[in-house]
Short mmCIF file of C-alpha atoms in Angstrom, two decimals:
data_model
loop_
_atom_site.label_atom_id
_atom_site.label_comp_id
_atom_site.label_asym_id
_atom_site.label_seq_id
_atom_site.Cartn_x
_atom_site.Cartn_y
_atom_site.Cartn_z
CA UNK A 1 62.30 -1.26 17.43
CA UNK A 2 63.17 2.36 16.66
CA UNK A 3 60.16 4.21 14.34
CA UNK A 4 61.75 5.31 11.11
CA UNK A 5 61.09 8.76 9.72
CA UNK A 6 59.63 9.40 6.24
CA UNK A 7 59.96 12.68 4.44
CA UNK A 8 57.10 13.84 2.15
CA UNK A 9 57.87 11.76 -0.56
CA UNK A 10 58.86 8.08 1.22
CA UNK A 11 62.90 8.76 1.99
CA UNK A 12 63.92 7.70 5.19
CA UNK A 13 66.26 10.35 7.02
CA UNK A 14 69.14 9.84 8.75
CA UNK A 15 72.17 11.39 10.60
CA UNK A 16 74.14 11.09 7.29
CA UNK A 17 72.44 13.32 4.85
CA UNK A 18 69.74 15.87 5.01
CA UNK A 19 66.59 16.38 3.19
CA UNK A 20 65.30 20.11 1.53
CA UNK A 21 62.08 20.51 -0.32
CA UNK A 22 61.80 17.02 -0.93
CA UNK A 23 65.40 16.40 -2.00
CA UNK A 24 68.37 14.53 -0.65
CA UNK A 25 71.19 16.97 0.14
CA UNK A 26 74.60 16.09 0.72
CA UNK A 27 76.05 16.73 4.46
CA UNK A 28 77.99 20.08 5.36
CA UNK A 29 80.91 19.73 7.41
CA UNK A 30 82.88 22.58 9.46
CA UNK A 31 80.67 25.43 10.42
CA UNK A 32 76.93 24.67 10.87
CA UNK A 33 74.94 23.25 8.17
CA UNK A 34 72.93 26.14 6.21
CA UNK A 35 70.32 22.99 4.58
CA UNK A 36 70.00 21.95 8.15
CA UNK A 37 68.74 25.63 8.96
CA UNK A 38 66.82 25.97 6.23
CA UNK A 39 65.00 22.96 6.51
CA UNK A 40 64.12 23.80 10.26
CA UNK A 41 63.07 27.11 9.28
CA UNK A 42 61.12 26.00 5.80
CA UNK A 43 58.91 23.07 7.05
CA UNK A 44 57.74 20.92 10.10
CA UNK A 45 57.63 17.05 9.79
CA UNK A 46 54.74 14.99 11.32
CA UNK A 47 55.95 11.77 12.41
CA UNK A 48 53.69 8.68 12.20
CA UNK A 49 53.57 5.53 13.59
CA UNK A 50 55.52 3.12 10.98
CA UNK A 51 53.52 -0.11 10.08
CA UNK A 52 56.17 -2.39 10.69
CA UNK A 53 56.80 -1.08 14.49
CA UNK A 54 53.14 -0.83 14.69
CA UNK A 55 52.98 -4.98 14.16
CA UNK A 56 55.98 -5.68 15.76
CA UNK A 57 57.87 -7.08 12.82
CA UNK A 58 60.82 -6.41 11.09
CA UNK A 59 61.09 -5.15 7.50
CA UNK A 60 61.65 -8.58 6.04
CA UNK A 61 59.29 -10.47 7.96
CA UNK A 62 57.31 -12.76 6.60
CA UNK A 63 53.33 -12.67 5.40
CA UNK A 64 53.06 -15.36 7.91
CA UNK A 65 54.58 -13.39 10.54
CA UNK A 66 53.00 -10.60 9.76
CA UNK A 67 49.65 -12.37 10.08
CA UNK A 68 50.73 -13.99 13.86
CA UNK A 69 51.37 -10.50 14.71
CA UNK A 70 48.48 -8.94 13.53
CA UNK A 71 46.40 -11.89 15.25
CA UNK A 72 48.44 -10.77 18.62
CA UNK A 73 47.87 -7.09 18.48
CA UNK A 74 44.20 -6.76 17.04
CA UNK A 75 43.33 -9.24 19.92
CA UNK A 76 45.11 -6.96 22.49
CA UNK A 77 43.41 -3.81 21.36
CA UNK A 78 40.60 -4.58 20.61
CA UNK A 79 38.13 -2.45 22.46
CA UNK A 80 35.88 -4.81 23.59
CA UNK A 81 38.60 -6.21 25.51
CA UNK A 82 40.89 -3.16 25.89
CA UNK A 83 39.25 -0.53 27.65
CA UNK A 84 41.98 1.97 27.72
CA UNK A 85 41.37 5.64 26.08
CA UNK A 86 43.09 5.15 23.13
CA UNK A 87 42.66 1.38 22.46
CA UNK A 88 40.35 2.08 19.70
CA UNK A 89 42.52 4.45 17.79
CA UNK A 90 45.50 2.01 17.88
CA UNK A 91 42.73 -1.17 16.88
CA UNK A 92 42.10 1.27 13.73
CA UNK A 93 46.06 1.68 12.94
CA UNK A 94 46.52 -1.67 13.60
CA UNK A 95 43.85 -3.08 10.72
CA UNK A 96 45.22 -0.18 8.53
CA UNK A 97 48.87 -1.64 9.01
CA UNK A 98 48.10 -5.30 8.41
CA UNK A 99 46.05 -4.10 5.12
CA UNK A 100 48.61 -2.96 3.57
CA UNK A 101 51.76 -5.20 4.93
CA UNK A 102 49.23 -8.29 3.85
CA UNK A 103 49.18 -7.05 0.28
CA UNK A 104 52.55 -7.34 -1.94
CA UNK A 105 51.56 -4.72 -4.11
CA UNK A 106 50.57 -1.87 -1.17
CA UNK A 107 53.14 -3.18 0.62
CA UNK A 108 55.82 -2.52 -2.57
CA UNK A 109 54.20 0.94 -2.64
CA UNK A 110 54.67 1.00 1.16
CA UNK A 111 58.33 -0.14 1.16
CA UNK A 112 59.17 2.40 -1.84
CA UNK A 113 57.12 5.32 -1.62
CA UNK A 114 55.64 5.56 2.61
CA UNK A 115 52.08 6.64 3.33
CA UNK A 116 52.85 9.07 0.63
CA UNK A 117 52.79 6.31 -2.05
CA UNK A 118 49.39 5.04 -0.76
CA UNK A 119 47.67 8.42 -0.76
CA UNK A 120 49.30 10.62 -3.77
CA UNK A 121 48.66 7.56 -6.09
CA UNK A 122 52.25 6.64 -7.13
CA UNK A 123 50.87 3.22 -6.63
CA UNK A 124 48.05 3.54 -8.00
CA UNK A 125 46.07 3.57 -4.29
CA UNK A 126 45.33 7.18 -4.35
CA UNK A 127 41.91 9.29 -3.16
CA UNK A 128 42.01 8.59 0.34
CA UNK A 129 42.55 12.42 1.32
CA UNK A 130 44.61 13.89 4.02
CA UNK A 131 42.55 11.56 6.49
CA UNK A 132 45.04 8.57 6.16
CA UNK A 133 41.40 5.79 5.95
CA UNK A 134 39.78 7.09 3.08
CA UNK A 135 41.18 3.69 1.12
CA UNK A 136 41.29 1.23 4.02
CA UNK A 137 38.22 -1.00 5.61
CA UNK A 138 36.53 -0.87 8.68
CA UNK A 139 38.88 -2.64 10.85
CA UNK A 140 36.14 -4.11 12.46
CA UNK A 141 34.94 -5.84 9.88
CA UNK A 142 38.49 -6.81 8.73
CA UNK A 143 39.03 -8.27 12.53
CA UNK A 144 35.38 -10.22 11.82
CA UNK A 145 36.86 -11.32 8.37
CA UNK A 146 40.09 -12.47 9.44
CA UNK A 147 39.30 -14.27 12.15
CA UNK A 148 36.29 -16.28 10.31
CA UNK A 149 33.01 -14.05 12.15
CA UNK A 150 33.42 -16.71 15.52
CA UNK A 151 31.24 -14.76 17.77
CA UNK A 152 31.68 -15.72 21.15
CA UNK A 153 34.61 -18.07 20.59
CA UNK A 154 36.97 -15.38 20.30
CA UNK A 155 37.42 -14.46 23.68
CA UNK A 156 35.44 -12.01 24.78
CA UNK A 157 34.48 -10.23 21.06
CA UNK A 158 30.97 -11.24 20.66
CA UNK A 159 30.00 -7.28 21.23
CA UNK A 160 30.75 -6.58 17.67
CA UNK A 161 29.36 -9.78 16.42
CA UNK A 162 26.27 -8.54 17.33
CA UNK A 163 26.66 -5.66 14.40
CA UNK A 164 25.61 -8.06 12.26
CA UNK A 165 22.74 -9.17 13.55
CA UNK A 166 21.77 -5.56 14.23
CA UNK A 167 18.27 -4.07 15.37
CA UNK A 168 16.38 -2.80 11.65
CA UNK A 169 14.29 -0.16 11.88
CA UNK A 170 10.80 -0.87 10.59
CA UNK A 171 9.27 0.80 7.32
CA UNK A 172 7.28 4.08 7.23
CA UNK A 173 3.74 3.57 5.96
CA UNK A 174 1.33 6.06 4.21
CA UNK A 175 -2.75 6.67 4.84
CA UNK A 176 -4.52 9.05 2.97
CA UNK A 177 -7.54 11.01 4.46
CA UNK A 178 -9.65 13.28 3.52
CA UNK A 179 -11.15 16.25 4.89
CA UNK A 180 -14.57 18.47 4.54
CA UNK A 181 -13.57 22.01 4.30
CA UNK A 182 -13.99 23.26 7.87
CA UNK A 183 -12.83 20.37 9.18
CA UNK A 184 -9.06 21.49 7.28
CA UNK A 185 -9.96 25.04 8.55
CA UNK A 186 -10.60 24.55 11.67
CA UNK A 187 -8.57 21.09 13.20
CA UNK A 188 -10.60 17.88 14.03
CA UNK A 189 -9.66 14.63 15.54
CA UNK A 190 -10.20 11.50 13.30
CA UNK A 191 -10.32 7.95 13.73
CA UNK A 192 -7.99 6.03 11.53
CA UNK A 193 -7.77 1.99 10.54
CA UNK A 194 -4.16 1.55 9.30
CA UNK A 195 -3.19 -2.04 7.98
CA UNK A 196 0.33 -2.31 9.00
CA UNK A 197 2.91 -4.78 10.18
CA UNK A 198 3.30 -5.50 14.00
CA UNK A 199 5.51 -7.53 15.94
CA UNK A 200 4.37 -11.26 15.59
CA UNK A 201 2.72 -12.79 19.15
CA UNK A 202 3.57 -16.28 18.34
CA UNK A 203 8.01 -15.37 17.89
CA UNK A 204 7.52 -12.39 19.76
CA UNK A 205 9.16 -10.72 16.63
CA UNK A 206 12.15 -13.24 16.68
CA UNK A 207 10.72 -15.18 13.43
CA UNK A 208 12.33 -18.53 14.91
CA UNK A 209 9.47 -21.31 15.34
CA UNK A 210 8.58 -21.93 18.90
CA UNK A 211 10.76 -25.09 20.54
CA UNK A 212 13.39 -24.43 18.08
CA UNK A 213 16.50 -22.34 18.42
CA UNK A 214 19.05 -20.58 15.48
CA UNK A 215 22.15 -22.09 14.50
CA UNK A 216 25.01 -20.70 12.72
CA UNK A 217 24.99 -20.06 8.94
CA UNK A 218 27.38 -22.43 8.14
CA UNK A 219 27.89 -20.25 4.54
CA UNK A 220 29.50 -17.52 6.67
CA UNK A 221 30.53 -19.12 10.02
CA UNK A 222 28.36 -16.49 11.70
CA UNK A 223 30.23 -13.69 10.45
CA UNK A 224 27.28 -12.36 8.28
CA UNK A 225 29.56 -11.79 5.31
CA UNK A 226 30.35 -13.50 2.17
CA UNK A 227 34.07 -12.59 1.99
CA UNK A 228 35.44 -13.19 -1.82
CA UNK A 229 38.98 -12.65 -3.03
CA UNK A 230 38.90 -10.53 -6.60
CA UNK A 231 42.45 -10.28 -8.60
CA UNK A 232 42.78 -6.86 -10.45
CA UNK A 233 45.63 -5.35 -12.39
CA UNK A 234 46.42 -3.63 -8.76
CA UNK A 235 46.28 -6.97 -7.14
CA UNK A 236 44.65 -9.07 -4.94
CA UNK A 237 41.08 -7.22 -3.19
CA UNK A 238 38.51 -8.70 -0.53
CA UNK A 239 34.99 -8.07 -1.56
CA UNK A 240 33.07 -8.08 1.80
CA UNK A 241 28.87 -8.53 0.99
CA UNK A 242 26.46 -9.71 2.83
CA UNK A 243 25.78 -13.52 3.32
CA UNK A 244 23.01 -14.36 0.96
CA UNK A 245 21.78 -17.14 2.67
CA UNK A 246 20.80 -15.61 6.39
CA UNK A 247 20.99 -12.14 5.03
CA UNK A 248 23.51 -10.69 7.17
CA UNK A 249 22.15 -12.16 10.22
CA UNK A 250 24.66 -14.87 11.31
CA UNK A 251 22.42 -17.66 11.76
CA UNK A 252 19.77 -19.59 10.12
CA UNK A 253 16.76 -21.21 11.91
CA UNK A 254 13.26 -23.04 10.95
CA UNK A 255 10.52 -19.95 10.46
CA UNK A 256 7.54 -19.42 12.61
CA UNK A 257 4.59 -21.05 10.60
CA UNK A 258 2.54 -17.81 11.32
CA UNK A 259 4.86 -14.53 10.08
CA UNK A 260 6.89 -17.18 7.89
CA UNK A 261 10.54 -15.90 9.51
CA UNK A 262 9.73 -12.04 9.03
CA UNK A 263 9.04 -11.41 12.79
CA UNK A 264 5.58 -9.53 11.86
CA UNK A 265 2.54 -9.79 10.62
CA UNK A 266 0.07 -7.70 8.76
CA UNK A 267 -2.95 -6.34 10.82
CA UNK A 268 -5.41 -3.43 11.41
CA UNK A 269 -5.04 -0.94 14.51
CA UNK A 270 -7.66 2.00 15.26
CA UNK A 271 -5.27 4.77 15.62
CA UNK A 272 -6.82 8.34 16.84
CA UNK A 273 -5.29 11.95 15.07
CA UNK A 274 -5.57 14.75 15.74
CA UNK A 275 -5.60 17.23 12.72
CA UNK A 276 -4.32 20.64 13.90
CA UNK A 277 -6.48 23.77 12.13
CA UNK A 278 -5.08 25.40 8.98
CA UNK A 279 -3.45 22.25 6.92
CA UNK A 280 -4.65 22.06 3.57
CA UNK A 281 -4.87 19.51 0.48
CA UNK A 282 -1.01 18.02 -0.01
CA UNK A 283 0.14 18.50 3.79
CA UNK A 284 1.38 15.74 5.53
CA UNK A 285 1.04 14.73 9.53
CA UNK A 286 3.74 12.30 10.64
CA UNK A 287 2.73 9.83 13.64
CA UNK A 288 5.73 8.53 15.06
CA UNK A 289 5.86 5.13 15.79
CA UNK A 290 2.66 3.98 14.25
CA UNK A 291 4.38 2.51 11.03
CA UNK A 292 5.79 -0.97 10.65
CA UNK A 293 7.19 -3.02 13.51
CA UNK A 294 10.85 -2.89 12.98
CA UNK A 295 13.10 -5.90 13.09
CA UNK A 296 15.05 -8.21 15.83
CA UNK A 297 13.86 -5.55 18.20
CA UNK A 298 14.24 -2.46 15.62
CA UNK A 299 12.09 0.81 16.34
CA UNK A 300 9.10 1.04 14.26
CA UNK A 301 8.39 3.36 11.93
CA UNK A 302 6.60 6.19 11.20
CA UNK A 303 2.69 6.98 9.89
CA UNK A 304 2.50 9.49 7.43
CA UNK A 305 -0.88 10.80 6.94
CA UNK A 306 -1.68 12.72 3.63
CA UNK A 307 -4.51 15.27 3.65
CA UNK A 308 -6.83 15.64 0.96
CA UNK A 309 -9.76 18.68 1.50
CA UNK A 310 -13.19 18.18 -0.56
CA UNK A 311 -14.24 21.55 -2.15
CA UNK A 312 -16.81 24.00 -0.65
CA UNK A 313 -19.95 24.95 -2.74
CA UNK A 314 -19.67 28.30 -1.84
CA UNK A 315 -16.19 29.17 -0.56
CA UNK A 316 -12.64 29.18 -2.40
CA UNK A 317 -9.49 28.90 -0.44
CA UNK A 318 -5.90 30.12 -1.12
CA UNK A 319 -3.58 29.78 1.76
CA UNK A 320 -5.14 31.40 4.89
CA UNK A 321 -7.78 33.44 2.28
CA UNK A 322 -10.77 32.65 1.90
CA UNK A 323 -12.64 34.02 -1.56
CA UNK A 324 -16.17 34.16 -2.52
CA UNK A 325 -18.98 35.96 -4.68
CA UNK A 326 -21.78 37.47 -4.56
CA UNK A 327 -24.38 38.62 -6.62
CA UNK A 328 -26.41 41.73 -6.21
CA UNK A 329 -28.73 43.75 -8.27
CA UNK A 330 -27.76 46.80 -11.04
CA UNK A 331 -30.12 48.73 -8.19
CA UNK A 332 -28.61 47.46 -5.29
CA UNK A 333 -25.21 48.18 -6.69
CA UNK A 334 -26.41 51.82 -7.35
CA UNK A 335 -27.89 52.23 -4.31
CA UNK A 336 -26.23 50.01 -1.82
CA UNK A 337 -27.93 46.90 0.39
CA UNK A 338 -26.83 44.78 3.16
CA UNK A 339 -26.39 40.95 1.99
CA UNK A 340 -25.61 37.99 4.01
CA UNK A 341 -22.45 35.94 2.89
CA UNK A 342 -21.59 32.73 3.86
CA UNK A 343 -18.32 32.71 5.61
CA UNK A 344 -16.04 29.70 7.63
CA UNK A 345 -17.83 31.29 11.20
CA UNK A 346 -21.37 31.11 9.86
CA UNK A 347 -23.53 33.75 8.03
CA UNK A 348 -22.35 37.38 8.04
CA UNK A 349 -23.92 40.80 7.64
CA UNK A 350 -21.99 42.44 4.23
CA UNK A 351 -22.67 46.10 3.74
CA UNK A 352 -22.52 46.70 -0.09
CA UNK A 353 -21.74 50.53 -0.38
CA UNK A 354 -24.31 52.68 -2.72
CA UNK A 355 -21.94 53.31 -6.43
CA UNK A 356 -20.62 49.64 -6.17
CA UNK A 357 -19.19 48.55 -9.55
CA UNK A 358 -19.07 45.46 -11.06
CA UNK A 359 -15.76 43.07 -9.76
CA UNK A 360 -15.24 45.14 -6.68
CA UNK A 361 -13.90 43.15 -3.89
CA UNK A 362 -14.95 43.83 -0.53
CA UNK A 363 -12.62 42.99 2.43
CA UNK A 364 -14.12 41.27 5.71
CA UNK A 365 -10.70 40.93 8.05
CA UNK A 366 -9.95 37.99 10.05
CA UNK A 367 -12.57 35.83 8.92
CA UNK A 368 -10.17 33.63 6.88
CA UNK A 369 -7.81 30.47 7.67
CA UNK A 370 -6.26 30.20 11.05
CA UNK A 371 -2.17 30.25 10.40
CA UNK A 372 -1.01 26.56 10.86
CA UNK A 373 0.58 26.41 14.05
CA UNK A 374 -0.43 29.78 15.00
CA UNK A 375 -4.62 29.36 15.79
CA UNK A 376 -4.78 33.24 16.84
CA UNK A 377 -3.42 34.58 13.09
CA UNK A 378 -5.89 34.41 10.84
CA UNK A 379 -6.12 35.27 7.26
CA UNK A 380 -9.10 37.48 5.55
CA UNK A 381 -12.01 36.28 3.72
CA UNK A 382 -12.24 38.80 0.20
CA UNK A 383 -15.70 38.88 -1.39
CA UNK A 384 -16.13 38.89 -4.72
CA UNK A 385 -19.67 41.56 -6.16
CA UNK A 386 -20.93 40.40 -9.14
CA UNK A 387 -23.63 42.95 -10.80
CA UNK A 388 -26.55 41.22 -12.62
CA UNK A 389 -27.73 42.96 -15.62
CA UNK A 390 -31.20 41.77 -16.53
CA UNK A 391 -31.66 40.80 -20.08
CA UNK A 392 -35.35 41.62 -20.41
CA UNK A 393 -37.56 44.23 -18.48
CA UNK A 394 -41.29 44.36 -17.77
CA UNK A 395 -43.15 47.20 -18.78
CA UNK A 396 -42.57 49.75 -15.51
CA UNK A 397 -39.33 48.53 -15.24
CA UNK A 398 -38.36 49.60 -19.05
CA UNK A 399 -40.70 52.71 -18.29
CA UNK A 400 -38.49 53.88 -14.92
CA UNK A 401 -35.45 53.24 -16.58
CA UNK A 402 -36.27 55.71 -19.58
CA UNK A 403 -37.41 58.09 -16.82
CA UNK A 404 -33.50 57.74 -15.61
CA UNK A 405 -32.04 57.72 -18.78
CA UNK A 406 -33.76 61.26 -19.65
CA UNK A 407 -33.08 62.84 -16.68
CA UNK A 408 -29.48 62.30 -17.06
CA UNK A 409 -29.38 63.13 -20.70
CA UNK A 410 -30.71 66.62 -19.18
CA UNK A 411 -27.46 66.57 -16.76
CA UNK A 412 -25.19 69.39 -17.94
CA UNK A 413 -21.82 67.57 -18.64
CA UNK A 414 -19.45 69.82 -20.33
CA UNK A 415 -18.37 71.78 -22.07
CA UNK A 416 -15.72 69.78 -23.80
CA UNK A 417 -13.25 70.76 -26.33
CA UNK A 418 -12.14 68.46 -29.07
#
């Protein structure tokens, strides 16, 4: 059967008449035809595959015959079975096909309009995009629905079967820990107990009781799906969702008495992390593969380990800086004095310059936070002087600092003009 040729909007062409822009023309005889040039010179037609030739049937044929062929093809190319390049790509076509011939009202559209009708919404099927399966099913799952999900007694399909009865992935879990403040400074390794859910011993993760073995759900014939015909004003729609009573699996079976069917059970394992140096309160450490146990063989999932940092009674950090005070004497901070401040590496030797005035911040470089993921940056640790004013004085002390006072009263200072 000869593929016939849609325009843009659904009319077939033919020797007998030409089409411009969209619009039927009628032929030019004598010289050469000038709508014949300008259409060549205007636009380019893609040709695709017509539905009907794609099934094999004729333009009347019947929804039964368009069913037997369907049957035919999708067993012929499917690629489980087919392993030529392109077998896929023609499976796809063929599912799109049969959705559409299968249903009066696409197929109307169809008939009418061409792929145009489908996808510019003169039939109300519009949105799919220039893709041509933005509105259609997988055709995998409409091969699995049409022929009734039979697994292995298909021929040679049970491959995709297996989709629904899929590996899952098991759940990420969470552990808080805290740290002391050097520990967050400087990296540590830590012992962990995580509670989590591992792969049962007695199923070996299947969940199926020992001596027993899985039959198939006979809600969904194995297919996994609870297919369910809805009528709208657009007509007749499958609603594919997943069998309710062996979620999606394919088969039901008698639960192992110890996980109860889940395939894992909850226990403690000693896990050992290592903290790298610089993290701080709110970072997070993933371990990969310490989570939950996955599923019918699924990977497990990931530990994520949320760091808390208790506070230091002497030091304040911000980032990779590292803040603290110190207190010195109105005399020290007029003379200058050498304290010792308290830093992440231990006790340091300060110099506190002679003139020092009250909230000065001194600078001691590279005794701050190692850069996460960078151990040889470090940030600076800024020290804070506090000046303490007394607010009494003994008797030599009030004495020698009227002595003071009077000698700088005697300082010349001047003259100023108001």
């Amino acid at each position: 059967m000869q593929s016939q040729l849609r325009s843009g909007a659904g009319l077939r062409a033919s020797s007998s008449r030409h089409v411009v822009a969209g619009r039927p023309v009628q032929p030019c005889s004598g010289a050469p035809c000038r709508h014949s040039q300008q259409s060549r010179s205007r636009a380019s037609v893609v040709v695709r595959a017509d539905y009907y030739d794609l099934l094999g049937v004729a333009r009347g044929a019947t929804t039964k015959e368009i069913k037997q062929a369907y049957r035919m093809k999708a067993r012929k190319f499917h690629p489980d079975v087919n392993k030529e390049p392109n077998a896929e790509e023609t499976f796809k076509k063929i599912g799109e096909a049969y959705e559409v011939l299968s249903d009066d009202n696409k197929k109307a559209v169809y008939d009418r309009y061409g792929e145009a009708g489908l996808k510019g919404g003169m039939g109300g099927f519009g949105g799919g995009g220039g893709g041509g399966q933005g509105d259609f099913s997988n055709p995998f799952d409409l091969f699995e629905s049409f022929f009734g999900g039979q697994g292995g007694g298909m021929g040679g399909f049970g491959g995709r079967q297996q989709t629904r009865t899929r590996a899952v992935p098991g759940e990420d879990e969470r552990f808080d820990l805290q740290l002391d403040f050097l520990e967050a400074v400087f990296g540590s390794s830590k012992e962990m107990d995580v509670d989590r859910l591992a792969s049962c011993g007695t199923c070996e993760g299947s969940g199926v009781k020992s001596g027993t073995t899985p039959s198939t759900c006979p809600q969904c014939q194995g297919s996994g799906q609870f297919v369910q015909a809805v009528r709208t004003p657009l007509g007749a729609f499958q609603q594919v969702s997943t069998c309710p009573r062996c979620e999606g699996m394919g088969q039901v079976f008698v639960p192992c008495e110890k996980c109860g069917g889940d395939g894992r059970v909850r226990e403690s394992k000693r896990i050992q992390l290592k903290v790298p140096a610089g993290v701080d309160s709110g970072s997070r450490l993933r371990v990969r593969g310490e989570g939950n146990s996955g599923r019918r063989g699924g990977e497990s999932g990931d530990l994520y380990v949320f760091i808390a940092v208790k506070d230091h009674p002497e030091l304040r950090r911000d980032g990779t800086t590292i803040h603290s005070d110190v207190e010195i004497s109105y005399v020290d901070a007029i003379l200058g004095t050498q304290v010792k401040v308290t830093t992440v590496d231990g006790p340091v030797e300060l110099k506190i310059p002679s003139g020092t005035q009250p909230g000065t911040t001194l600078l001691m470089a590279k005794r701050g936070v190692p850069r996460l993921g960078n151990v040889q940056q470090r940030g600076d640790h800024q020290v804070h002087i506090r000046v303490k004013i007394p607010k009494s004085l003994s008797g030599d002390e009030k004495k020698l600092v009227e002595e003071l006072q009077s000698l700088q009263s005697k300082t010349k200072v001047g003259p100023f003009k108001f």
